[in-house]
Coordinates of C-alpha atoms and ligand atoms in Angstrom, one line a residue:
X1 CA -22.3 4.6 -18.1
X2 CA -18.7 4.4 -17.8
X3 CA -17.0 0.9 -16.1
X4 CA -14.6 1.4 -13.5
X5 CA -11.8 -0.7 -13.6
X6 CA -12.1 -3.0 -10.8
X7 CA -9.4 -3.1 -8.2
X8 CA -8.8 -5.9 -5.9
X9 CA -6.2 -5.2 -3.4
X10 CA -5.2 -8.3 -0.8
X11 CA -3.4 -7.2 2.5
X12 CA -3.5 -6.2 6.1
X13 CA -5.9 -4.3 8.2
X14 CA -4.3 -2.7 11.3
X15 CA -5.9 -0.3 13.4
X16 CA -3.0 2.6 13.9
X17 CA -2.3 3.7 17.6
X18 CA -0.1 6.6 16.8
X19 CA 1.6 8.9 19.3
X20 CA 2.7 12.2 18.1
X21 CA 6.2 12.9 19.9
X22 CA 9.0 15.5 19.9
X23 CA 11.7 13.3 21.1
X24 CA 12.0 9.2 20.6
X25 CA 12.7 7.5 23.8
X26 CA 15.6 5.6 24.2
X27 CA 15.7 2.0 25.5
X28 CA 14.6 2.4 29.4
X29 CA 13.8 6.1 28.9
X30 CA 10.0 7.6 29.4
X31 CA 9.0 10.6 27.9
X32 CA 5.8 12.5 27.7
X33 CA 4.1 12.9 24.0
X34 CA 2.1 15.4 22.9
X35 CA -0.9 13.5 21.4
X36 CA -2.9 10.2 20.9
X37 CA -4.9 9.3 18.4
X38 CA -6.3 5.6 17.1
X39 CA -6.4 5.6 13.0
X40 CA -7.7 2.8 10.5
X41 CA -4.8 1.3 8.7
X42 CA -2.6 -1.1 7.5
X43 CA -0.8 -1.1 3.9
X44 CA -3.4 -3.2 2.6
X45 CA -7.0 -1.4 3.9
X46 CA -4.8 2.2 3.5
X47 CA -4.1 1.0 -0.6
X48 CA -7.3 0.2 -0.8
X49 CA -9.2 3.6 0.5
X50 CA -6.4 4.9 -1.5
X51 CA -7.8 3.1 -4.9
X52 CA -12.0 4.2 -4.3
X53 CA -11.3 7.9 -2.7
X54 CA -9.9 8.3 -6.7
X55 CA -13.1 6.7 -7.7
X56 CA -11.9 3.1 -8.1
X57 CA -14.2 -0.1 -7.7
X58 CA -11.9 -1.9 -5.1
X59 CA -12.7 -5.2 -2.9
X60 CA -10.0 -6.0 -0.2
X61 CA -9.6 -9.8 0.7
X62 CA -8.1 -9.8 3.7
X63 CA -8.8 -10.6 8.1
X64 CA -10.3 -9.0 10.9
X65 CA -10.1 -10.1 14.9
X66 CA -14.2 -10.4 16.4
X67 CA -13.4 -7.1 18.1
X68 CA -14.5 -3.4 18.8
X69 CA -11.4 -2.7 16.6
X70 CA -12.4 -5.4 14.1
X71 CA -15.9 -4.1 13.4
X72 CA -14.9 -0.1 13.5
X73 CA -12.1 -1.0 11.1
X74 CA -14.7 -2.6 8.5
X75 CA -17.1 0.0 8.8
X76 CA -15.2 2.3 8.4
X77 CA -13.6 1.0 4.8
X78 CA -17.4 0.1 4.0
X79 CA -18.3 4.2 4.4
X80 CA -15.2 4.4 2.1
X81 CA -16.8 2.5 -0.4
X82 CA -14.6 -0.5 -0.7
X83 CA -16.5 -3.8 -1.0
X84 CA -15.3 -5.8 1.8
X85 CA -17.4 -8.8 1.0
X86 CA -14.5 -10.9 1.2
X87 CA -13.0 -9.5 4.5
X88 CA -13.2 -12.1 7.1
X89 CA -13.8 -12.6 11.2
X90 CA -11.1 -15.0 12.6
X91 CA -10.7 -16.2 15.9
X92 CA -7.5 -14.4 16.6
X93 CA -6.9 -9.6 17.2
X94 CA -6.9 -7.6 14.9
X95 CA -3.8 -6.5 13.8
X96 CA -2.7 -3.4 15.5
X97 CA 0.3 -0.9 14.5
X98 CA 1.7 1.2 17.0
X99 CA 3.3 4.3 15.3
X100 CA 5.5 7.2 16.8
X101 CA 5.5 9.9 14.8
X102 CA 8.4 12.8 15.3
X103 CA 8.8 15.8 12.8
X104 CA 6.9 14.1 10.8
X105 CA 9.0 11.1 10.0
X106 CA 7.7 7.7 11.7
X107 CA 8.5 4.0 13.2
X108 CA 6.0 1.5 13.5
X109 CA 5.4 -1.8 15.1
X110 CA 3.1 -4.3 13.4
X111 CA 1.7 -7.1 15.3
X112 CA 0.2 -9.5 13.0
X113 CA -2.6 -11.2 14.4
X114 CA -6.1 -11.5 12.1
X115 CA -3.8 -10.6 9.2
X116 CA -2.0 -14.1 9.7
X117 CA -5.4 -15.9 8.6
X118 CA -4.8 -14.5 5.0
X119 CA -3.3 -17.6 4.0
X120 CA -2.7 -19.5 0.3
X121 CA -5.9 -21.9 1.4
X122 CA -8.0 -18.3 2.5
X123 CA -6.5 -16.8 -0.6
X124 CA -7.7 -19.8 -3.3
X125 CA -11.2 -19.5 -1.7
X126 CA -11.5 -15.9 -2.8
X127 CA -10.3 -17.5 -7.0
X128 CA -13.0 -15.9 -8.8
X129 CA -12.9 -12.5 -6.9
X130 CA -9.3 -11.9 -7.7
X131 CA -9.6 -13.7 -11.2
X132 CA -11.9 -11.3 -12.6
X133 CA -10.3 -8.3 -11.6
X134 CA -8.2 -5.8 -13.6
X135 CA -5.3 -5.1 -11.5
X136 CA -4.2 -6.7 -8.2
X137 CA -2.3 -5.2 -5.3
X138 CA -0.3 -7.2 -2.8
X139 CA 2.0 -6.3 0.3
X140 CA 3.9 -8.2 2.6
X141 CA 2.0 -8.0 6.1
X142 CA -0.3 -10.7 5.6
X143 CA 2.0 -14.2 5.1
X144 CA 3.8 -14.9 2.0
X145 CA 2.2 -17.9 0.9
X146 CA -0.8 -16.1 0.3
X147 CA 0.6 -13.6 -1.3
X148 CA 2.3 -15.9 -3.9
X149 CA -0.9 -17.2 -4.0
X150 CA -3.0 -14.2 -5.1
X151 CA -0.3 -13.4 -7.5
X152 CA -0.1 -16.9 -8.7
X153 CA -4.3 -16.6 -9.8
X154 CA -3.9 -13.3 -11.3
X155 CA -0.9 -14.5 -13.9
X156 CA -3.0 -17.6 -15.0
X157 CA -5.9 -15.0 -15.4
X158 CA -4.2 -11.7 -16.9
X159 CA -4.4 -9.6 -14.5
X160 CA -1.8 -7.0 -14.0
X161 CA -0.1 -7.4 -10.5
X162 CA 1.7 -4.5 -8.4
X163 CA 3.7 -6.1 -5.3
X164 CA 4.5 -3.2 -2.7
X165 CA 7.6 -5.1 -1.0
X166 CA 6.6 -4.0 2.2
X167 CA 7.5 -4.8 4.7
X168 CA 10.9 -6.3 3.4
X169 CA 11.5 -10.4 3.8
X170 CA 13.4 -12.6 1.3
X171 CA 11.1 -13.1 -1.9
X172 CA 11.5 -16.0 -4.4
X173 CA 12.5 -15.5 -7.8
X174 CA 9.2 -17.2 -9.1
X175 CA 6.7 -14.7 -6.9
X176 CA 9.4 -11.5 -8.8
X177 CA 8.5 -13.7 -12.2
X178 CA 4.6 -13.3 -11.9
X179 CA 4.7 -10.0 -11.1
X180 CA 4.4 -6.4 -13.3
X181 CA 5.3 -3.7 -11.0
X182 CA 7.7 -4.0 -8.1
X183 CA 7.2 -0.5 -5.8
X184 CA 10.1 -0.7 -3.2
X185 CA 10.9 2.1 -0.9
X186 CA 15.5 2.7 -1.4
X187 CA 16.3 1.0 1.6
X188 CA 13.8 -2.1 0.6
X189 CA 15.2 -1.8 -2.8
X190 CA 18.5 -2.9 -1.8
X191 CA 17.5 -5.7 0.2
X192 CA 15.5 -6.9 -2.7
X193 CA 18.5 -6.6 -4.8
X194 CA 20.3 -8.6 -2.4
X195 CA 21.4 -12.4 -4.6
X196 CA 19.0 -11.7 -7.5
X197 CA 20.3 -11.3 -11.4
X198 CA 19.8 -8.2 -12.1
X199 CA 17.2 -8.8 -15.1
X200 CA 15.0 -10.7 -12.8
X201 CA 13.4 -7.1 -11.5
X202 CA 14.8 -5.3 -15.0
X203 CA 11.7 -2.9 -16.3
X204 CA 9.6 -3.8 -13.1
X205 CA 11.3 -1.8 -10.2
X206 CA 9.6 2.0 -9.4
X207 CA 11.9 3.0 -6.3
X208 CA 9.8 5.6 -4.1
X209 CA 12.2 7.6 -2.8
X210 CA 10.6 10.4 -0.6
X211 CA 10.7 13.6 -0.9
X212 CA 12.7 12.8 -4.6
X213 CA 10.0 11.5 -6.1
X214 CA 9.8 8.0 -7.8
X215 CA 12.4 6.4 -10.2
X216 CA 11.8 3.9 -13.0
X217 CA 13.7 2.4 -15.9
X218 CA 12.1 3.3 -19.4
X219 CA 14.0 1.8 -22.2
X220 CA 16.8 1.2 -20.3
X221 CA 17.3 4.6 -18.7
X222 CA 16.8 5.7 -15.3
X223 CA 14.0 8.0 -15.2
X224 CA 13.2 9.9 -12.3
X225 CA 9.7 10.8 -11.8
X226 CA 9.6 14.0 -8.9
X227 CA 7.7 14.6 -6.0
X228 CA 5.4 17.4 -5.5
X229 CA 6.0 19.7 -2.8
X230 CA 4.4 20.2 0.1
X231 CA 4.4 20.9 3.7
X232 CA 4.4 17.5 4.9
X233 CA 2.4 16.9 8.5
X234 CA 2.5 13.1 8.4
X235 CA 4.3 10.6 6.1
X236 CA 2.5 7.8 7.4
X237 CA 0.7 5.7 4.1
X238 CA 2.5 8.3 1.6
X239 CA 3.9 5.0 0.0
X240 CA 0.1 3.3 0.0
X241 CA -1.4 6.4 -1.5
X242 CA 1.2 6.2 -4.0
X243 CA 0.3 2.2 -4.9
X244 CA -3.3 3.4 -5.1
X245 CA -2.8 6.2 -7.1
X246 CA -0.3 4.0 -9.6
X247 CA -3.0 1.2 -9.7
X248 CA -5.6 3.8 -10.3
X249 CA -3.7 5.4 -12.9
X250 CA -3.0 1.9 -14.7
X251 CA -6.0 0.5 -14.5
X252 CA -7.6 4.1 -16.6
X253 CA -4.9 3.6 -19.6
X254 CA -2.4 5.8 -18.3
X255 CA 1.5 5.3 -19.2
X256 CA 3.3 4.0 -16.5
X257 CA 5.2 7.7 -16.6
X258 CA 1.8 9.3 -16.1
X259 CA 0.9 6.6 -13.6
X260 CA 3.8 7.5 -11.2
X261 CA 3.1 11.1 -11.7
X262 CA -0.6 10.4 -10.7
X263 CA 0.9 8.2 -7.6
X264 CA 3.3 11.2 -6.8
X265 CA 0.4 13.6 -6.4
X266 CA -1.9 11.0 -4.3
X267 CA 1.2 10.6 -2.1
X268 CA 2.0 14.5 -1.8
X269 CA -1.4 14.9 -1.0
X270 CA -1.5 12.6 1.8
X271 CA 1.1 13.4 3.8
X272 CA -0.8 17.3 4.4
X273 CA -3.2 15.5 7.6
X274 CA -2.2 13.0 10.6
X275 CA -3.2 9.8 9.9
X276 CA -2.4 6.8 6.9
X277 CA -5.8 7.9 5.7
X278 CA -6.4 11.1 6.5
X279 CA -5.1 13.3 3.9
X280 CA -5.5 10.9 1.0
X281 CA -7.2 12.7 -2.1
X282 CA -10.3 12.2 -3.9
X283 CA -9.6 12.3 -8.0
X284 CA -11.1 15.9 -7.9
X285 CA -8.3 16.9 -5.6
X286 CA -5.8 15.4 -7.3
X287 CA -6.9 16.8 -10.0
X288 CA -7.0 20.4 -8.6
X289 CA -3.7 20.2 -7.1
X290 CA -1.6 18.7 -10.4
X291 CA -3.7 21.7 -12.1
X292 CA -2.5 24.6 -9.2
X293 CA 1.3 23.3 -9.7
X294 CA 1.2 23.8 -13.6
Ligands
RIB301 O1 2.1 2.0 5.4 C1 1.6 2.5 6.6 C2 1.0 1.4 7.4 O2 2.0 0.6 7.8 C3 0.3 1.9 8.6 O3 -1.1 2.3 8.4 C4 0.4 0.8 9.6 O4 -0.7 0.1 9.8 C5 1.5 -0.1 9.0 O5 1.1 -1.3 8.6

C-alpha cells in the first residue's frame, strides 16, 4: 500500500461567525446584512482540512476552549480526517473570527483566546509528533514562541517547513533561517521585507497574489505561477487552501513549480462556496478541474 506523506500542521482553530453584507458599516453606522452563518476555521484547522480533503495524513497541534464551540470545532476536523490527538482543552474560549464578507472580498477579527495556549513549552511536548513528520506548516495566530519552536524541532530533524506569514508581526532573522518556504500574501510581503537583507528570504518567498496567481524566484528569475479562473463566491481560506495544496504537492515529489500550480487550483477551487472550508477540493476534484482547463 502506498504511504502518505504525513503532514503536521501547528496553528489556530477559530470558529468563523461570518456575516454576508452589501455595504461595510462605517464607524457608528448600523446596517442590516443579508445572512449569518457560523463556519469551522482558523488558518491553522482550514490548512489542515486543506492537506487530508487532498488525501494527506495530517495531525494539527494546536488549542481548544472547554466549549460548545470547542467540541463542534474538533469534531468536525475529526469527520475530516485529521488526527487531532494532539489538539488540546485549555481553560480559556475558543478562538473566534468574526468575518464580514462583501462582494466577495472579506475583513476579519481574530480574538485569540485557546490559540494563546500553543506556546514553545505546549509546542516541545508535542517533539516527537512534529519530529517525525514530513513537512510542517506554521502560521502566525497562535504566539510566536511556539511557532519558532515547532520550526526550531523540524530543522534539527529534516523536516521541510512552510511558514504562512499570516497574520503579519515582526519575525526574526533566525525563525526566516530555519525555514523552506515563505508564502506571504503582497501586502504581507512588504512588511516582511521591511529591514531584512534581501538574501535572507532569497529562493524562499512564493508571493500569493489573488486573482494573479502566485510568484516565485527560480534561478534567479521571477516566475509567475497564474491563477485559475473562476467565479469567485467567497475568498475566505483561498490562501490556506493554497498552503495545503503546496504542502500536499511537496510532500508527493512535486517541483515546487508544480506545487504552486497544485496550490493555485486548491485555492481557485475554494473560493466557488461560502465558508474557509466549504469549497475546498478533494484530490479527485482537483484533479478534474486542472484536467477541464487543459
Ligand atoms: O485564513 C482565513 C481564516 O483567517 C479564517 O478561517 C479565520 O478564522 C481567520 O483566522
Amino acid at each position: 500500500m502506498e504511504q502518505k506523506p504525513t503532514i503536521t500542521v501547528v496553528g489556530s482553530i477559530n470558529m468563523d461567525l461570518v456575516t454576508i453584507t452589501s455595504q461595510v458599516p462605517k464607524v457608528g453606522e448600523t446596517l442590516f446584512g443579508q445572512h449569518f452563518q457560523m463556519n469551522p476555521g482558523g488558518k491553522g484547522a482550514n490548512q489542515a482540512v486543506a492537506a487530508a480533503r487532498l488525501g494527506a495524513h495530517v495531525q494539527l497541534i494546536g488549542c481548544v476552549g472547554q466549549d460548545r464551540f470547542g467540541t463542534d470545532l474538533v469534531e468536525h476536523l475529526q469527520k475530516e480526517g485529521v488526527n487531532v490527538a494532539n489538539v488540546e482543552p485549555v481553560t480559556e474560549i475558543t478562538a473566534t473570527a468574526t468575518i464580514i464578507v462583501s462582494h466577495g472580498d472579506n475583513s476579519i477579527i481574530v480574538v485569540p483566546g485557546a490559540n494563546n495556549y500553543v506556546t514553545a513549552a505546549f509546542v516541545e511536548s508535542k517533539r516527537e509528533v512534529i519530529a517525525n513528520s514530513d513537512l510542517l506548516i506554521v502560521q502566525l495566530e497562535t504566539p510566536l514562541e511556539g511557532v519558532m519552536k515547532a520550526v526550531e524541532i523540524a530543522k534539527e530533524n529534516g523536516v521541510t517547513v512552510i511558514l504562512n506569514p499570516a497574520p503579519i508581526q515582526d519575525l526574526p532573522s533566525e525563525l526566516i533561517r530555519n525555514i523552506d518556504y515563505v508564502t506571504p500574501n503582497e501586502h504581507e510581503q512588504m512588511l516582511l521585507k521591511q529591514n531584512r537583507e534581501e538574501d535572507e528570504l532569497y529562493g524562499k518567498l512564493i508571493v500569493t497574489k489573488g486573482s494573479q496567481g502566485v510568484s516565485l524566484t527560480e534561478e534567479g528569475k521571477e516566475l509567475i505561477i497564474p491563477a485559475y479562473k473562476i467565479d469567485v463566491v467567497d475568498t475566505t481560506g483561498a490562501g490556506d487552501s493554497f498552503n495545503g495544496g503546496l504542502a500536499v504537492g511537496l510532500t508527493k515529489g512535486l517541483s515546487l513549480r508544480e506545487a504552486c500550480e497544485y496550490g493555485n487550483a486548491v485555492a481557485a477551487l475554494s473560493t466557488t462556496k461560502l465558508g474557509a472550508q466549504t469549497g475546498m477540493p478533494t484530490a479527485e476534484e482537483v484533479e478534474a478541474f486542472i484536467n477541464s482547463k487543459e
